Coordinates of C-alpha atoms in Angstrom, one line a residue:
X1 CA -24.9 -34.5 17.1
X2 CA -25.7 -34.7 13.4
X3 CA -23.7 -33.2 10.8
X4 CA -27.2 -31.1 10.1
X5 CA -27.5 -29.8 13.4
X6 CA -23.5 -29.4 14.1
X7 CA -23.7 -26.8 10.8
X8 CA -26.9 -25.4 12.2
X9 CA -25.2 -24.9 15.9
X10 CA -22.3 -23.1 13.8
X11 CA -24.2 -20.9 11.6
X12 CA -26.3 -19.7 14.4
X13 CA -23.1 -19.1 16.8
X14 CA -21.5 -16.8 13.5
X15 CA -24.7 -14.9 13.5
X16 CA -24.9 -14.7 17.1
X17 CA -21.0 -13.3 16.7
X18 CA -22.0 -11.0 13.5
X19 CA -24.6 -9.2 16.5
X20 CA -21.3 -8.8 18.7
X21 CA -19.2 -7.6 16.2
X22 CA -21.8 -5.4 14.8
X23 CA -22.7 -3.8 18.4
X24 CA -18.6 -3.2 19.0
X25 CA -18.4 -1.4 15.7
X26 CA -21.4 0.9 16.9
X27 CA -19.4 1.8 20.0
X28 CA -16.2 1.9 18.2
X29 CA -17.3 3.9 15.4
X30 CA -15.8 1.9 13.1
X31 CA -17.4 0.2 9.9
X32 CA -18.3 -3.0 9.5
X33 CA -19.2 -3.9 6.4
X34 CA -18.0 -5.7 3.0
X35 CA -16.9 -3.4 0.7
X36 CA -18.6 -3.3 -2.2
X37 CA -16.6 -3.9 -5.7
X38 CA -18.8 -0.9 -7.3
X39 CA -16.8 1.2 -5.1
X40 CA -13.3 0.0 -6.8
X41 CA -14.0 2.1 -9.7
X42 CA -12.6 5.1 -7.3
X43 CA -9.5 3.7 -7.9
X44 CA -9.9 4.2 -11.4
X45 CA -8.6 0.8 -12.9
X46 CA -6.9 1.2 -15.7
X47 CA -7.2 -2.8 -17.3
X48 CA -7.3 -6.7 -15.9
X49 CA -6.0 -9.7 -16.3
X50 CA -7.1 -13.7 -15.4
X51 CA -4.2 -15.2 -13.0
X52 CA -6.5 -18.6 -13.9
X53 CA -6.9 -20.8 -10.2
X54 CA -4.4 -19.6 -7.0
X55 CA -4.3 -20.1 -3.7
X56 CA -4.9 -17.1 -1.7
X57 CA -5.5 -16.1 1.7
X58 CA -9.0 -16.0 3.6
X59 CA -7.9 -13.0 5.6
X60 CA -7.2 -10.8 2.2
X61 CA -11.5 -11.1 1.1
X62 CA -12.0 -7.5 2.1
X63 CA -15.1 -7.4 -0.5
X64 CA -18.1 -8.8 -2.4
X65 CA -19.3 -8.0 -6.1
X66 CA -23.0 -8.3 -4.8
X67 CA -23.5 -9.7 -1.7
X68 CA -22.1 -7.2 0.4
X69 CA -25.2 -5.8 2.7
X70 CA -25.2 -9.9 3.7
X71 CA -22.0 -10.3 5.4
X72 CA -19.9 -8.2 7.8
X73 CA -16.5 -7.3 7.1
X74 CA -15.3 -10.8 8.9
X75 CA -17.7 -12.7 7.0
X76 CA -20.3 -13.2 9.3
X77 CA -23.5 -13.7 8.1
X78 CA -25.9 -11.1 8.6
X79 CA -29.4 -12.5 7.8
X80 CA -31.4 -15.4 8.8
X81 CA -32.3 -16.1 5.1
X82 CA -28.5 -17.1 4.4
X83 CA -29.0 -20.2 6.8
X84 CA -29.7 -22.8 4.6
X85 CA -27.0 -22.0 1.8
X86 CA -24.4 -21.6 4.9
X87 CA -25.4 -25.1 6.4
X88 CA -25.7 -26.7 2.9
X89 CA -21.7 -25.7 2.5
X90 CA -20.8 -26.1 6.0
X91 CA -22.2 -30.0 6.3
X92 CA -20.5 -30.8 3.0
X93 CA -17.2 -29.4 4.0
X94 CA -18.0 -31.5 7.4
X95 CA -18.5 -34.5 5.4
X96 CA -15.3 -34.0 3.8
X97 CA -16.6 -33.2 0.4
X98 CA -14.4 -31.3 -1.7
X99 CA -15.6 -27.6 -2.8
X100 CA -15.6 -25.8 -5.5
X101 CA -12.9 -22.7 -6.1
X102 CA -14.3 -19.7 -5.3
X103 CA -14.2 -16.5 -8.2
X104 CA -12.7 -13.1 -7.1
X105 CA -11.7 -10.0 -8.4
X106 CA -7.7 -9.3 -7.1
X107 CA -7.3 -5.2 -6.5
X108 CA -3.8 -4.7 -5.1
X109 CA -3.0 -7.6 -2.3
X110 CA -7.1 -7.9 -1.5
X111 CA -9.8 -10.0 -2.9
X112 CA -13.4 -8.9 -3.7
X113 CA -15.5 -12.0 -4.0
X114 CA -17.7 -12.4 -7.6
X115 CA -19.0 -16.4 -6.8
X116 CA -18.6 -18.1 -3.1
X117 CA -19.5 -16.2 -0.8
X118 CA -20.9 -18.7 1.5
X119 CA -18.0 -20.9 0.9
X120 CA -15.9 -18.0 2.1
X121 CA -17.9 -17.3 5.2
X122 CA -18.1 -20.8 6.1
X123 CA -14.3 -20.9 5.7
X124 CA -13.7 -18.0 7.2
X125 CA -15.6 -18.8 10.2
X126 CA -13.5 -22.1 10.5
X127 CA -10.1 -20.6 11.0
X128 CA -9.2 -21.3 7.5
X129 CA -6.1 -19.6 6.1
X130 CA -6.3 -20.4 2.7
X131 CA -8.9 -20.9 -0.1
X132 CA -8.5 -21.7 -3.6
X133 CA -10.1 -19.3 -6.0
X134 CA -10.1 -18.3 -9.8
X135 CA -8.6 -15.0 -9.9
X136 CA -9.0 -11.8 -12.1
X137 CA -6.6 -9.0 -11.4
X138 CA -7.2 -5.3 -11.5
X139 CA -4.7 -2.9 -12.2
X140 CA -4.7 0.2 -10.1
X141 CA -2.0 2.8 -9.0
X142 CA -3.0 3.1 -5.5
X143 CA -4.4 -0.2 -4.0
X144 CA -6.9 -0.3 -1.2
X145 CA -6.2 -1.4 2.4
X146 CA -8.1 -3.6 4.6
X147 CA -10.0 -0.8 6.6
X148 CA -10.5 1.9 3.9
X149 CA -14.0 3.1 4.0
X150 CA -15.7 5.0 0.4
X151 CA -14.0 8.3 1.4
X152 CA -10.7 6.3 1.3
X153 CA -11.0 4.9 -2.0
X154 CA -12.0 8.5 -3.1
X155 CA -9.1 10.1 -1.8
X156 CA -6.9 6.8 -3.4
X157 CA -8.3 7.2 -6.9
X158 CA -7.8 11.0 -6.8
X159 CA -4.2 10.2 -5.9
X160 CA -3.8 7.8 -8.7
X161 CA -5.3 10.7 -11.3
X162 CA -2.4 12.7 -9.5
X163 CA 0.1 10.3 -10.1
X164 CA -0.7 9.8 -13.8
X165 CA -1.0 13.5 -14.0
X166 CA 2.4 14.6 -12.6
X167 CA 4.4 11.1 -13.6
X168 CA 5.6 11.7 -9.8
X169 CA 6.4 7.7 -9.7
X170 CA 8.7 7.6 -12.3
X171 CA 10.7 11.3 -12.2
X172 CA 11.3 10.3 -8.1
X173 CA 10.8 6.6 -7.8
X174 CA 11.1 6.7 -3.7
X175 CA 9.2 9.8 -3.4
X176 CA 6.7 10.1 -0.2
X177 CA 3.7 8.8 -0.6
X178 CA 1.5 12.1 -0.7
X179 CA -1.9 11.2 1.5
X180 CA -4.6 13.5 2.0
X181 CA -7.5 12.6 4.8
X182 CA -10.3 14.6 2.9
X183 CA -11.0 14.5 -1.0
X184 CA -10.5 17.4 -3.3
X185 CA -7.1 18.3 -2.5
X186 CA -4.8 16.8 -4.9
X187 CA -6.1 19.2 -7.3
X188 CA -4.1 21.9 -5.2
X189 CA -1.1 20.4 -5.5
X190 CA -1.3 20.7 -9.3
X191 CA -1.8 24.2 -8.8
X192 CA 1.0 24.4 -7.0
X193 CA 2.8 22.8 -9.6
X194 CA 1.6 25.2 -12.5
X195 CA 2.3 28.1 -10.7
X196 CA 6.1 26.7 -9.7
X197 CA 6.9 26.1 -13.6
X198 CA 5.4 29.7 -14.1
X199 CA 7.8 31.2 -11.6
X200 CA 10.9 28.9 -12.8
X201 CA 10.4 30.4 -16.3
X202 CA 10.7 33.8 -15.2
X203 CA 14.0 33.6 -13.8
X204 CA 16.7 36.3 -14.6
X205 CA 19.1 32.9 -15.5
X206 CA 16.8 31.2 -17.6
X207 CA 16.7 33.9 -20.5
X208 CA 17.5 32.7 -23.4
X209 CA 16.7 29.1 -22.6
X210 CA 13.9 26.6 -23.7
X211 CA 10.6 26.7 -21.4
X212 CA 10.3 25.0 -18.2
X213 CA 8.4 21.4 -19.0
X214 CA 6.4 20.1 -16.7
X215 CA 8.5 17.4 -15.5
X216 CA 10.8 19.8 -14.3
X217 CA 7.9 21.8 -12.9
X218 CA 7.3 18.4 -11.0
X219 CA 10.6 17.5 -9.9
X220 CA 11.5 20.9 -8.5
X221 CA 8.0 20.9 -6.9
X222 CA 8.4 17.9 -4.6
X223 CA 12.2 18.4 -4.0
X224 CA 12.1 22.2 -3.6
X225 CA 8.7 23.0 -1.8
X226 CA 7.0 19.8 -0.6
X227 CA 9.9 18.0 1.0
X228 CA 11.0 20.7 2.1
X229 CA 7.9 21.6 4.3
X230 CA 7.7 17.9 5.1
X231 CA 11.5 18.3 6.4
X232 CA 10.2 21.5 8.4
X233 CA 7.2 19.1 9.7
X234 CA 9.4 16.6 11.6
X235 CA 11.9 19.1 12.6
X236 CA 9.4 21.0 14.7
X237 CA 7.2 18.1 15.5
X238 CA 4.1 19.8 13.9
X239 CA 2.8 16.2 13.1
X240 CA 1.8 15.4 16.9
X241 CA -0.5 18.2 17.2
X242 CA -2.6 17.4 14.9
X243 CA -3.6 13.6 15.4
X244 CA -5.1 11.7 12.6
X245 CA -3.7 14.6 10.1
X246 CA -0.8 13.8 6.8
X247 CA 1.9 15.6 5.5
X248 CA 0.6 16.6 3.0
X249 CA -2.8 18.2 4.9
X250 CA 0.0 20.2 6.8
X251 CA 2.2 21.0 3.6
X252 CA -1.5 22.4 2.5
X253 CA -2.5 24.2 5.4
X254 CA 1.4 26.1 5.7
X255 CA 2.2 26.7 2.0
X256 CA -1.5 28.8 2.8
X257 CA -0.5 30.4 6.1
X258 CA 3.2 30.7 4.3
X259 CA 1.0 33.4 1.6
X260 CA -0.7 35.2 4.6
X261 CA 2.6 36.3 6.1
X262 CA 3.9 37.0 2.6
X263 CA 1.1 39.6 2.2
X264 CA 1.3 40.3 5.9
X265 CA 4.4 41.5 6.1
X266 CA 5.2 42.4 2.6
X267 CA 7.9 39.8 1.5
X268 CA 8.6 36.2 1.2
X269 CA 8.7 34.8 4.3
X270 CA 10.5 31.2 4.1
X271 CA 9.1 27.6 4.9
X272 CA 10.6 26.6 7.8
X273 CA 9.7 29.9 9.2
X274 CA 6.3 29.5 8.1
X275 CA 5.9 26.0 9.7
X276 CA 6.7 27.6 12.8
X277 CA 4.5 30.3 12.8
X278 CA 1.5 28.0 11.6
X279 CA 2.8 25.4 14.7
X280 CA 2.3 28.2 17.3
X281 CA -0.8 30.1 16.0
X282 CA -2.9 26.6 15.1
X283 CA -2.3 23.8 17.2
X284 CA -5.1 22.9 18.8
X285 CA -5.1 23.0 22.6
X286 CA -4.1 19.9 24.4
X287 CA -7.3 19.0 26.0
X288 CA -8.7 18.9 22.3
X289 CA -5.4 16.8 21.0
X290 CA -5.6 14.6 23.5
X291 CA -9.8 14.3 22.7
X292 CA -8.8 13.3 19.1
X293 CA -6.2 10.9 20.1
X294 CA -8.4 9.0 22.2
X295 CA -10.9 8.9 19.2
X296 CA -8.4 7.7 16.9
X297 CA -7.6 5.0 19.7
X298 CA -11.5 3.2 19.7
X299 CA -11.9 3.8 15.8
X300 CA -8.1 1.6 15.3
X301 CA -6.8 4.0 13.2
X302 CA -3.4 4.8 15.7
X303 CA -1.7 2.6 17.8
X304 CA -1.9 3.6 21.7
X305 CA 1.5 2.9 22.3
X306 CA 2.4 5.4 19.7

């Protein structure tokens, strides 16, 4: 076979393999796309840098600048059209010619590529590990994951706003991370925060004494209400009925049911008594736990030896 017709038996075979892929993420329900770069902006970068040429892995190329609706998310070409640039870099790396680096944009540990994509799909497609590449780095707070779909990188950026907002990262280094599942909720927890430094400065013991700052707000915030609830969470094993849900969903969804007993009964009514009460009035039933597991199983979100 000719080193024309081996790269055109290999580029058909990766678009016969794109068809699989693309039929198992149908049934899966799971995305399988490139992301595209445009969509990094969620994460709300805040400056770059060149690293110049590196060595990087093929695996980490979660992305493409603008050439994402042509590839799958492993790379596969999608389109006949791509054919002839894909054999034209797949006989030259079969006749041992040496290739270009490749340009990409560096967002956390994963690459979006700006110039080779062929060269990466052909790669890719070989088994190869590594590729050399010119690299400019992003800077972001919260980096994406291999996996993370556009609601993902929505929910990220507005974490990063959060963590600029509260300078959680530097008052508690080790602090949880604080992950939501739907957008819109971190501005919440900055409620939560204003209305804990309100509260702090009203106390009988603080008379006299400068006002709360926010930091303090912050740090008695997480220590005081959110860990706590989190502490409650494990304790009671909320976390198992309700698959595919955070911490900080729950720490939500009690700190509200925590004010509907307050004005229920007609005092404070604690956290860990709250937890409880939320755990026994809202779990879903088991049928319907066990329904979401199993969906969470096919999409690859949770292990099913968990």
């Amino acid at each position: 076979m000719s080193i024309f017709d081996q790269a055109k038996h290999d580029v058909e075979r990766a678009r016969f393999l794109g068809d699989v892929r693309d039929l198992l993420s149908i049934l899966r329900r799971q995305p399988n796309e490139l992301l595209p770069f445009d969509w990094v902006r969620h994460l709300s970068p805040d400056g770059e840098h060149q690293r110049g040429l590196e060595t990087i892995e093929v695996d980490h190329i979660i992305g493409s600048v603008d050439r994402y609706r042509e590839f799958d998310r492993h790379y596969l070409p999608k389109e006949a059209h791509l054919d002839e640039r894909w054999i034209g870099v797949r006989a030259a790396q079969l006749q041992g010619k040496e290739l270009p680096p490749i340009q990409v944009y560096k967002v956390g540990d994963l690459y979006f590529v700006k110039d080779g994509n062929h060269r990466v799909s052909v790669a890719r497609r070989q088994g190869q590990k590594f590729i050399d590449a010119y690299v400019i780095e992003l800077h972001v707070t919260v980096p994406p994951e291999e996996g993370d779909t556009l609601k993902d990188l929505i929910i990220k950026g507005e974490y990063a706003q959060f963590l600029k907002a509260t300078n959680l990262d530097t008052l508690v280094p080790n602090h949880h991370p604080i992950r939501f599942t739907t957008p819109g909720r971190y501005e919440k927890l900055l409620e939560h925060i204003r209305t804990r430094q309100y509260f702090l400065d009203r106390k009988p013991d603080r008379a006299g004494l400068p006002p709360v700052t926010w930091e303090e707000a912050v740090e008695s915030w997480y220590r005081r209400l959110y860990c706590r609830i989190v502490e409650n969470i494990d304790l009671h094993d909320v976390m198992s009925r309700f698959p595919g849900r955070t911490e900080a969903d729950l720490y939500l969804w009690i700190m509200d049911h925590r004010y509907f007993l307050t004005q229920k009964y007609g005092h404070d009514v604690g956290s860990e008594e709250a937890t409880m009460d939320f755990r026994a009035q809202h779990s879903p039933p088991l049928y319907k736990r066990l329904g979401q597991r199993m969906k969470l199983v096919l999409r690859g979100k949770i292990n099913p030896a968990m």
